[in-house]
Coordinates of C-alpha atoms in Angstrom, one line a residue:
M1 CA 4.6 23.0 4.4
F2 CA 1.1 21.7 5.0
K3 CA -1.6 23.0 7.2
I4 CA -1.9 20.0 9.6
F5 CA -4.8 19.4 11.9
K6 CA -4.1 16.7 14.4
L7 CA -7.1 15.4 16.2
L8 CA -6.4 13.1 19.2
L9 CA -9.1 10.5 19.0
L10 CA -8.2 8.3 22.0
S11 CA -11.3 6.2 22.6
L12 CA -13.2 8.0 19.9
L13 CA -12.2 6.0 16.9
T14 CA -12.2 2.3 17.3
L15 CA -11.6 -0.5 14.9
T16 CA -13.9 -3.4 15.8
L17 CA -13.8 -7.0 14.7
S18 CA -15.7 -7.9 11.6
Q19 CA -17.0 -11.3 10.5
C20 CA -14.1 -12.1 8.1
H21 CA -12.3 -14.9 9.8
H22 CA -13.1 -18.6 9.7
S23 CA -14.3 -20.5 12.7
G24 CA -11.3 -21.4 14.9
K25 CA -9.0 -18.7 13.6
P26 CA -7.4 -16.2 15.9
V27 CA -9.0 -12.8 15.9
I28 CA -7.4 -9.3 15.7
R29 CA -8.3 -6.1 17.3
A30 CA -7.2 -2.6 16.5
T31 CA -7.7 0.9 17.8
V32 CA -7.0 4.3 16.3
Q33 CA -4.9 6.4 18.6
S34 CA -4.9 9.6 16.6
A35 CA -5.8 11.1 13.1
T36 CA -3.9 13.7 11.1
H37 CA -5.4 15.6 8.2
L38 CA -3.0 16.7 5.4
D39 CA -4.8 19.3 3.3
S40 CA -2.2 19.6 0.6
L41 CA -1.0 16.0 0.1
S42 CA -3.3 14.5 -2.4
S43 CA -4.3 10.9 -2.8
A44 CA -2.0 9.2 -0.3
S45 CA -1.4 5.7 -1.6
G46 CA 1.7 4.3 0.1
V47 CA 3.7 4.8 3.3
V48 CA 7.0 3.4 4.6
Y49 CA 8.7 3.8 8.0
A50 CA 12.5 3.8 8.0
N51 CA 15.2 5.5 10.0
S52 CA 12.7 7.3 12.3
T53 CA 11.0 8.8 9.3
Y54 CA 7.8 8.2 7.4
Y55 CA 7.7 8.4 3.6
V56 CA 4.4 9.0 2.0
V57 CA 3.6 8.9 -1.7
G58 CA 0.3 9.9 -3.5
D59 CA -0.9 8.3 -6.7
D60 CA -1.5 11.6 -8.4
N61 CA 1.1 13.7 -6.5
P62 CA 4.4 14.4 -8.2
W63 CA 6.3 14.6 -4.8
L64 CA 7.5 12.1 -2.2
Y65 CA 7.1 13.4 1.3
R66 CA 9.0 12.9 4.5
L67 CA 7.3 13.1 7.8
N68 CA 8.9 13.2 11.2
E69 CA 7.7 11.2 14.3
N70 CA 5.1 14.0 15.0
L71 CA 3.8 13.5 11.4
E72 CA 4.9 17.0 10.4
S73 CA 5.5 16.8 6.7
A74 CA 7.6 18.4 3.9
Q75 CA 8.2 17.7 0.2
W76 CA 11.4 15.7 -0.3
I77 CA 12.0 14.6 -3.9
R78 CA 10.0 14.9 -7.1
L79 CA 9.1 11.6 -8.6
S80 CA 7.1 12.8 -11.7
V81 CA 8.6 15.1 -14.3
T82 CA 5.2 16.1 -15.9
D83 CA 4.4 19.8 -15.6
S84 CA 0.7 19.1 -16.4
L85 CA -0.6 19.7 -12.9
V86 CA -4.1 20.8 -12.0
D87 CA -4.3 22.2 -8.4
G88 CA -1.0 20.4 -7.7
R89 CA -2.3 17.0 -8.9
T90 CA -1.4 15.1 -12.0
P91 CA -4.4 14.4 -14.3
K92 CA -5.8 10.9 -14.2
S93 CA -4.8 10.2 -17.9
L94 CA -1.2 11.2 -17.3
K95 CA -0.3 10.1 -13.8
A96 CA 2.2 7.3 -13.1
D97 CA -0.2 6.0 -10.5
F98 CA 2.3 5.0 -7.9
E99 CA 0.0 2.9 -5.7
C100 CA 2.6 1.3 -3.6
M101 CA 6.0 1.8 -2.1
E102 CA 8.2 -0.3 0.2
K103 CA 11.7 -0.4 1.6
L104 CA 14.2 -2.9 0.1
I105 CA 17.6 -3.8 1.6
I106 CA 20.1 -5.3 -0.8
D107 CA 23.8 -5.9 0.0
G108 CA 23.5 -3.5 3.0
H109 CA 22.0 -0.7 0.9
E110 CA 18.5 0.7 1.7
Y111 CA 16.2 1.7 -1.2
L112 CA 12.6 2.8 -1.7
I113 CA 10.8 1.0 -4.5
F114 CA 7.8 2.6 -6.1
L115 CA 5.5 0.7 -8.5
S116 CA 2.8 2.0 -10.8
S117 CA -0.4 0.1 -10.7
G118 CA -0.2 -1.2 -14.2
S119 CA -3.9 -0.3 -14.8
M120 CA -3.0 1.7 -18.0
E121 CA -0.3 1.0 -20.6
I122 CA 2.4 3.5 -21.2
T123 CA 1.6 5.9 -18.3
R124 CA 1.3 3.3 -15.5
D125 CA 4.1 0.9 -16.3
T126 CA 6.9 2.3 -14.1
A127 CA 9.1 1.0 -11.3
D128 CA 11.4 3.6 -9.6
I129 CA 14.2 2.8 -7.2
V130 CA 15.4 5.7 -4.9
D131 CA 18.4 5.7 -2.5
I132 CA 16.8 6.2 0.8
L133 CA 19.7 8.2 2.2
T134 CA 20.3 10.6 -0.6
G135 CA 17.0 10.7 -2.4
K136 CA 18.7 10.1 -5.7
L137 CA 16.9 8.1 -8.4
V138 CA 18.9 4.8 -8.9
K139 CA 16.9 3.2 -11.6
K140 CA 13.7 3.7 -13.5
R141 CA 12.3 0.8 -15.6
N142 CA 9.2 0.0 -17.6
I143 CA 7.8 -3.2 -16.2
R144 CA 4.9 -3.8 -18.6
P145 CA 6.4 -7.2 -19.5
L146 CA 6.0 -8.3 -15.9
F147 CA 2.5 -7.0 -15.7
Q148 CA 1.6 -8.7 -19.0
R149 CA 3.0 -12.0 -17.8
I150 CA 1.0 -11.8 -14.6
K151 CA -2.2 -11.0 -16.5
E152 CA -1.7 -13.9 -18.8
T153 CA -0.9 -16.4 -16.0
A154 CA -3.8 -15.2 -13.9
G155 CA -6.2 -15.3 -16.8
I156 CA -7.1 -11.5 -16.5
T157 CA -8.8 -10.7 -19.8
G158 CA -11.4 -8.5 -21.4
E159 CA -12.0 -5.1 -19.8
D160 CA -10.1 -6.0 -16.6
E161 CA -6.5 -4.9 -16.0
I162 CA -3.7 -5.6 -13.7
N163 CA -4.0 -3.3 -10.7
I164 CA -1.1 -3.6 -8.2
E165 CA -2.0 -1.6 -5.1
G166 CA 0.2 -3.1 -2.4
L167 CA 3.9 -4.1 -2.0
A168 CA 5.5 -6.0 0.9
I169 CA 9.1 -7.1 1.0
T170 CA 10.9 -9.6 3.2
R171 CA 14.5 -10.8 3.0
E172 CA 13.5 -13.7 0.8
M173 CA 10.3 -12.7 -1.1
V174 CA 8.6 -9.7 -2.7
Y175 CA 4.7 -9.7 -2.5
L176 CA 2.7 -7.7 -5.0
F177 CA -1.0 -7.2 -4.1
H178 CA -3.4 -7.1 -7.1
R179 CA -6.7 -5.5 -6.3
G180 CA -9.4 -7.5 -7.9
N181 CA -12.3 -5.2 -8.8
I182 CA -13.4 -7.8 -11.3
S183 CA -10.8 -10.6 -11.5
G184 CA -10.4 -11.3 -7.8
N185 CA -7.7 -10.5 -5.3
L186 CA -4.2 -12.0 -5.8
V187 CA -0.8 -11.9 -4.2
I188 CA 2.1 -12.3 -6.5
A189 CA 5.2 -13.8 -4.9
I190 CA 8.7 -13.2 -6.3
N191 CA 12.1 -14.0 -5.0
T192 CA 13.6 -10.7 -3.6
R193 CA 17.0 -10.9 -5.3
H194 CA 15.4 -11.9 -8.7
F195 CA 13.0 -9.0 -8.4
Y196 CA 15.8 -6.5 -7.7
N197 CA 17.9 -7.9 -10.5
Y198 CA 14.9 -7.6 -12.9
L199 CA 14.5 -3.9 -12.0
T200 CA 18.1 -3.0 -12.2
E201 CA 19.8 -5.1 -14.9
S202 CA 19.2 -4.0 -18.5
G203 CA 17.9 -6.8 -20.6
S204 CA 17.0 -9.1 -17.7
S205 CA 14.0 -11.3 -18.3
V206 CA 10.7 -11.4 -16.3
P207 CA 11.4 -13.3 -13.0
E208 CA 9.4 -16.4 -12.1
F209 CA 6.5 -15.8 -9.7
G210 CA 3.7 -17.6 -7.9
L211 CA 0.0 -16.6 -7.7
L212 CA -1.9 -16.8 -4.5
P213 CA -5.6 -16.0 -4.6
F214 CA -7.4 -14.5 -1.6
S215 CA -11.2 -14.4 -0.9
L216 CA -11.6 -11.2 0.9
P217 CA -14.8 -10.2 2.8
A218 CA -17.7 -8.2 1.4
Y219 CA -19.9 -5.6 3.1
E220 CA -23.3 -4.6 1.7
G221 CA -22.6 -6.3 -1.6
T222 CA -19.1 -4.8 -2.2
T223 CA -16.1 -7.1 -1.9
A224 CA -13.0 -5.6 -0.4
G225 CA -9.9 -5.2 -2.6
F226 CA -6.3 -5.1 -1.6
S227 CA -5.1 -1.5 -1.3
G228 CA -1.8 -1.5 0.6
A229 CA 0.6 -3.8 2.4
C230 CA 3.8 -4.2 4.4
A231 CA 5.6 -6.9 6.4
T232 CA 6.1 -7.0 10.2
P233 CA 9.7 -6.6 11.3
D234 CA 9.9 -10.2 12.4
E235 CA 8.5 -11.2 9.0
K236 CA 5.8 -13.4 10.6
Y237 CA 2.9 -11.5 9.0
L238 CA 2.0 -9.4 6.0
V239 CA -0.2 -6.5 7.1
F240 CA -2.7 -5.3 4.5
T241 CA -5.4 -2.7 3.9
A242 CA -8.4 -3.6 1.7
S243 CA -10.9 -0.9 0.7
M244 CA -14.5 -1.2 -0.6
E245 CA -15.3 1.0 -3.5
K246 CA -18.4 0.7 -5.7
T247 CA -16.8 0.8 -9.1
V248 CA -16.9 -1.6 -12.1
D249 CA -13.3 -1.0 -13.4
V250 CA -9.8 -0.1 -12.2
Y251 CA -9.8 3.4 -13.8
H252 CA -12.8 5.3 -12.3
D253 CA -13.3 6.1 -8.6
G254 CA -16.5 5.1 -6.9
T255 CA -18.4 5.5 -3.6
I256 CA -16.3 4.4 -0.7
T257 CA -18.2 2.0 1.7
G258 CA -15.3 1.3 4.1
S259 CA -12.0 -0.5 4.5
Y260 CA -10.4 -3.5 6.3
I261 CA -7.1 -3.9 8.0
G262 CA -5.8 -7.4 8.0
L263 CA -3.0 -9.9 8.6
I264 CA -1.7 -12.8 6.5
P265 CA 0.5 -15.2 8.5
L266 CA 3.4 -16.0 6.2
D267 CA 3.5 -19.6 7.3
E268 CA -0.1 -20.0 6.0
I269 CA 0.0 -17.7 2.9
S270 CA -0.3 -20.6 0.5
A271 CA -3.6 -21.5 2.0
G272 CA -5.1 -18.1 1.6
T273 CA -5.3 -17.6 5.4
F274 CA -5.9 -14.1 6.7
Y275 CA -7.5 -12.2 9.6
A276 CA -9.2 -8.9 9.2
T277 CA -11.1 -6.2 11.0
L278 CA -13.5 -3.6 9.6
M279 CA -12.7 0.1 10.4
K280 CA -15.5 1.7 12.4
K281 CA -16.1 5.0 14.2
D282 CA -18.5 5.1 17.1
G283 CA -20.0 1.9 16.0
E284 CA -20.5 3.1 12.4
I285 CA -18.5 2.1 9.3
L286 CA -15.8 4.8 8.6
P287 CA -16.2 5.6 4.9
K288 CA -12.5 6.0 4.2
K289 CA -10.4 4.5 1.5
L290 CA -7.3 3.1 3.3
E291 CA -4.5 2.9 0.8
G292 CA -1.3 2.1 2.6
V293 CA 0.1 0.8 5.9
A294 CA 3.5 0.9 7.6
V295 CA 4.6 -0.8 10.9
H296 CA 6.4 1.7 13.3
D297 CA 7.3 -1.0 15.8
V298 CA 6.0 -4.1 17.6
T299 CA 5.9 -4.1 21.4
G300 CA 4.9 -7.5 22.8
N301 CA 1.9 -8.5 20.8
I302 CA 0.9 -4.9 19.8
A303 CA 1.9 -3.5 16.4
H304 CA 1.9 0.3 16.1
L305 CA 0.9 1.2 12.6
L306 CA 0.5 4.3 10.4
V307 CA -2.3 3.9 7.9
V308 CA -2.9 6.4 5.1
A309 CA -6.3 7.3 3.5
D310 CA -7.0 8.8 0.1
N311 CA -9.9 11.3 0.4
D312 CA -10.3 11.7 -3.4
D313 CA -10.6 15.5 -2.9
G314 CA -7.0 16.6 -2.9
T315 CA -6.4 15.8 0.8
S316 CA -5.3 12.8 2.8
D317 CA -5.7 11.4 6.3
L318 CA -3.2 9.5 8.4
Y319 CA -4.2 7.2 11.3
E320 CA -2.0 6.0 14.1
V321 CA -3.3 2.5 14.9
E322 CA -2.5 0.0 17.6
L323 CA -3.1 -3.6 16.3
L324 CA -3.3 -6.4 18.7
L325 CA -1.7 -9.4 17.1
P326 CA -3.4 -12.8 17.4
E327 CA -2.3 -15.4 19.8
K328 CA -1.7 -18.6 17.7

């Protein structure tokens, strides 16, 4: 059990609109309703809401956590089998680097899918599928062939590496979000059934995919990079987080200069259309690395989100956010 400090921040933390939409586009507004600090869950990187429960994974934490509606958390299942932990965290050179997680429903069954980032061969090549009801591991697969095909197709070469940080799934399509520290931000689109078959069927070939480039905004010389994603329940939008970190590669951490929350309308995804807002506190940029987002529900044109932040110090923060969806 964690020591949880919940700070109600009604009217104290506000997300204000940034200049990252083109003229004539709808705008979005978002407000933080509360913040929760988890002092023992390190490096929160992904969050899913399902069956009145939040599931949170950390990129160097061997456990998957379940949180109730009050954001009270407990360990659930162990994802990593390594015993080489330092202060409860897996060393950078050994971690599976699960940077994203999402719910997948196939043939009436609900699963959680976890993907390694792909930013290092051997240790960061894994996809895990877990039964959401039992917590049992259904399938573990090395997906380096998929990562390699994406690299080749996207022309990612030299010292750059694939870096999958977000995952959103709809009934028809799976969207992988590549964080472009060097190569540029990309969304990789794959048919949902084909993606599931690739993960679960031995000997299956890499599925076909499409590449969708996105030109995300920059602040003080640092361009935002995709860091988390999910789909709204009506599948009209993909919600994403994009953090700004002063680093020259996909391996080392850097100074955090802030993060965006954004929307991609699915009927305009091929055009690279998005709306985004920069996270601020009392008029100042909040220097947090937002790493994942889940939609709790949508009431009218307001989406209620839970956003997770990696503090790079062995702790994590959770933000309950109200996002006013654009009127199109």
